[in-house]
Structure formats: structure tokens, C-alpha cells
Amino acid sequence: MNLTVAEENYIKSIYKLQDGQAVVSTNAIAYDLDTKPASVTDMAKKLKEKKLIDYEKYQGISLTPEGKRIAIQIVRRHRLWECFLVDKLSFSWDEVHEIAEELEHVRSEKLINRLSEFLGNPTTDPHGDPIPDAQGKFSKNKQLVSLDKATARRLEVAGVSDQSSSLLEFLNAKGIKLGTQIDVIERYEFDNSVEIKIRNQSAFTISEQVSKNIMVKIL
Amino acid sequence: MNLTVAEENYIKSIYKLQDGQAVVSTNAIAYDLDTKPASVTDMAKKLKEKKLIDYEKYQGISLTPEGKRIAIQIVRRHRLWECFLVDKLSFSWDEVHEIAEELEHVRSEKLINRLSEFLGNPTTDPHGDPIPDAQGKFSKNKQLVSLDKATARRLEVAGVSDQSSSLLEFLNAKGIKLGTQIDVIERYEFDNSVEIKIRNQSAFTISEQVSKNIMVKIL
DNA sequence: AATATTATTTAGATTTGTCTAAATTATATT
DNA sequence: AATATAATTTAGACAAATCTAAATAATATT
Ligand SMILES: [Mn+2]
Ligand SMILES: [Mn+2]
Ligand SMILES: [Mn+2]
Ligand SMILES: [Mn+2]
């Protein structure tokens, strides 16, 4: 199956949006890929033809098993390149997404497997997202909760659910990165903001938008 | 100047074919890129429009200074990725060309400069070809001669002028790689074959086609 | 149930990169 | 110089990926 870059981007987007959902809407994909619903409909017909998605008009889109398999391989490539950029080329976590968005389309099994080995077969990327192995298996990922829903007092940052550089830059500025230990000082009901404290720093408050996108595990 | 992958491939091909030549022919480019002369003519019009080549119909094609500048950057990316694949991911020199052919199109100055640094700012790629620096300057390259024209007896392999995996696999089989020291035992006028000897090996004969593509320096 | 709103698809165009077949120009051979 | 051959360009077509505007279908609201 030889896919174009555009087809790969659609497959990956559908995979991301499906997560639990039975079916993904035309509009959701268009929004995610910054394109127009009409373009999504056009592409849906092509991907259906290639048996990578199930699609009946007005009924939404979902990946076939083969489509899902391919999506996971693209995710693997994306996340391994992100690791490379951060671990080997000292990029910071807010700079790697766009570059990986291109590198993920260089298709060579040997390349990606050698890259994985070179990086020590990492199982999570710089944003805390799990990296599937060559067979598409995800290592059992620890139950993560978003900071706004976590109940424990002492937490460790284990991921971010939004990859936008605006969020990542904000977290950089506040000294929050993967592995950072956080103590929850107070939760304010009025706006759902959270006052937190990082070791050796004075406490500060973050908004609900931010806390929703910080994934944590309980220590 | 935002170029497509196709445009970059054309620019690079023209750069390679120009070498000394005042002008490159439509047919030569078509052959090199495994496409048709009519397609080259179409692309020539676009690249002329973008002021990357000089072109008047029936008069051949040549790069403008800006076209040349861009070509050199693509060559830099291509060769650095080849180094990465060989030095860091233990690919052999006959496996890297195709993959680098894709990686070279990922455009991020920061990426390529960080990659260069990570590799120790190499000045030659796995095939002995020079790598231009970020400013497009080539480090003064030693005068190389092809083995069929070299007159000295003791030589060192410093490059190959053909990147095809068929040649590289042949050289692998014979134990010839960059840095290999060769003694010329005999040159046969009849078919221009050359008998050579590599340290700790018995002598063997190589054809003119092969010796033409091995670049050597005199020790 | 009728109407308004939203989501989705279709129709028709555009851009990029390619092709084949035919026409034209340049070059080589007699 | 005339003719043959080779190189190049043009004309017209197609596939991929996108768009806008209009049509249609699904859903929500009165
Ligand atoms: Mn992508
Ligand atoms: Mn990531
Ligand atoms: Mn290329
Ligand atoms: Mn090379």
C-alpha cells in the first residue's frame, strides 16, 4: 500500500480523533487538518476505495483494521523522530512537532527500526505519549489523569494532551516539564484554577485550560 | 522561496549535471530524473518564472546564482543525512542514497545545522563527496582522480562517482571502501582493465567501468 | 409538523506534476 | 543543399489535492 503524504495525514488524524468514538465527523477532520469539509469528503472516497476507512455518506468515518495498523505506524515514526530531535539534537519539546510532522512521512521500515534502536527503544515521546513498537503494540501505559481531575496532593507530570507550542512555551516558562513533581496547594471552585507548587519554587496558580492539558500520575 | 519536492529534485539534478558545463540539456535532466523530456520543459518554465534557472527554448538550462545557492543547500542536507544513516544508524554506503533522497526535503535550517553539529560537522559523505557548510562553502577538496586515469602505484580510495547500489555492492564484495589502500599491479591496454591488490588480499582485476567510478588520491 | 440551523456532499474550478502524440527546431549525413 | 535523425517543445489529457458556492440531508427549535 503506497500512500501519499496527504493520505497519511488524514489516516493519522482520523486515528487521533477516533479514540473511543465509533465514528469521526467530516467537520472534525477538516478542523484538525486545517482544511475544508468538502476536501475531507473527497479524500474519504479515496480512502474508502483503498479499504483504509469505512465510510457511507452522512454516516461518519472510521478506520478499518488495516487503516488503524497504518495509523499506528505513522504515530510510531512521528514520536520516534520527536525523541531523536529532543534527545540527540537538543531541541526543546515545543519545537519538535512540526519537524516530526514531515519526518514521519519518510517511509523505510529499516530506517525507523534502526532509529528506535539508536534511541534505546524509547516507550514514550517528549510529550509523554506512548510509542508503539514495530508490531504496533503499545507498552501498557500507566493510567494518566489530567491535573484538573486528579485528587491526590503530590503528582508527577507525565504528559500533555495539547501539543501546541503556546502551551508548551507556557509550561517551559513556569518550569513544568515531564517528570516535574507538583504539589497541589489549593483548588478554587470559582474558575477551577489550581494553585500548585514545584520544589524550590514559590507557589503559583494555573488556569483550568492549562490544568486540563497537563497529564499526571499519582506518586 | 518555498519549493516543492519536485522542484527541489529538478534543481539538484541540474546542479549535478551542470558541473563545468555551461548548460544542461532537456534530455539529460529527463534521463537523470527518470522522467520525460516534455515534463522537463514544463518544469523549466516554472523554474524560470521563479528565477532559479536561465532558460530560453532550445538553448538549454542553467542555474541562476539563487538556484545554485538552493541546490547546494539541498546537497548539504542530502549528504549530512547520509552521514547520519551510516555513522549513527549503521547503514552501509549502498543503502543510504534513496532514504536521503527523501530526508533532504525536510526543510528546517535549525534541524540541519543541529544535525551537522551532532555528526561533528563532517566535510565528506559516505561516498567521499564533499559536504558544503551552512554558508554553502565547500572545504577545499583534495584533487581526486578516477582510478582508470591515476598514474601512481599506491593509491587510496577517496570516493565513488556513481552512487548506484550495484556498484557499491560490488565494491563491498571486493572489500573496497573509503580509505582502502590499493596497489596497482598491472594495467591491460586491451580492455583497460586494472589488476589491483589490497593489503592482505590476493590481487584481482577490475573492469574499466568500475575503475572509472572509483575516485582515488595519491598517497 | 413546520422551520431554522448545522453538517455534509456535489458540482465545477484550480494548481501541480506528469504523460503521450504530434509538431517544430536543431544537428548530422549524404 | 537536401534529407534524415535527434532533441525539444506544444497541445491536450489525466490524477491528486485542494478550493468556493450551491444543493441536499440531518438535527434542533419553535
Ligand atoms: Mn505529517
Ligand atoms: Mn509528541
Ligand atoms: Mn530527493
Ligand atoms: Mn552521497
Coordinates of C-alpha atoms (C1' of nucleotides) in Angstrom, one line a residue, chain A residues 4 6-7 10 35-36 38-39 42-43 46 58, chain D residues 16-27:
Chain A
T4 CA 0.7 9.8 -0.3
A6 CA -1.9 13.7 2.3
E7 CA -3.4 10.3 2.7
Y10 CA -5.7 12.0 7.0
T35 CA -8.7 22.1 5.5
K36 CA -12.3 22.3 4.3
A38 CA -15.5 19.3 1.1
S39 CA -11.9 18.2 0.8
D42 CA -13.2 13.9 -1.4
M43 CA -10.5 12.2 0.5
K46 CA -10.4 7.7 -2.0
Y58 CA -23.6 11.2 6.1
Chain D
dA16 C1' -4.0 14.2 -6.9
dA17 C1' -5.3 17.5 -3.7
dT18 C1' -7.4 21.3 -2.8
dC19 C1' -11.0 25.2 -3.0
dT20 C1' -15.8 28.0 -3.3
dA21 C1' -20.6 28.1 -3.9
dA22 C1' -24.7 25.7 -4.2
dA23 C1' -27.5 21.7 -3.1
dT24 C1' -29.0 18.3 0.0
dA25 C1' -29.6 15.8 4.3
dA26 C1' -29.7 15.6 9.3
dT27 C1' -30.7 17.7 13.5

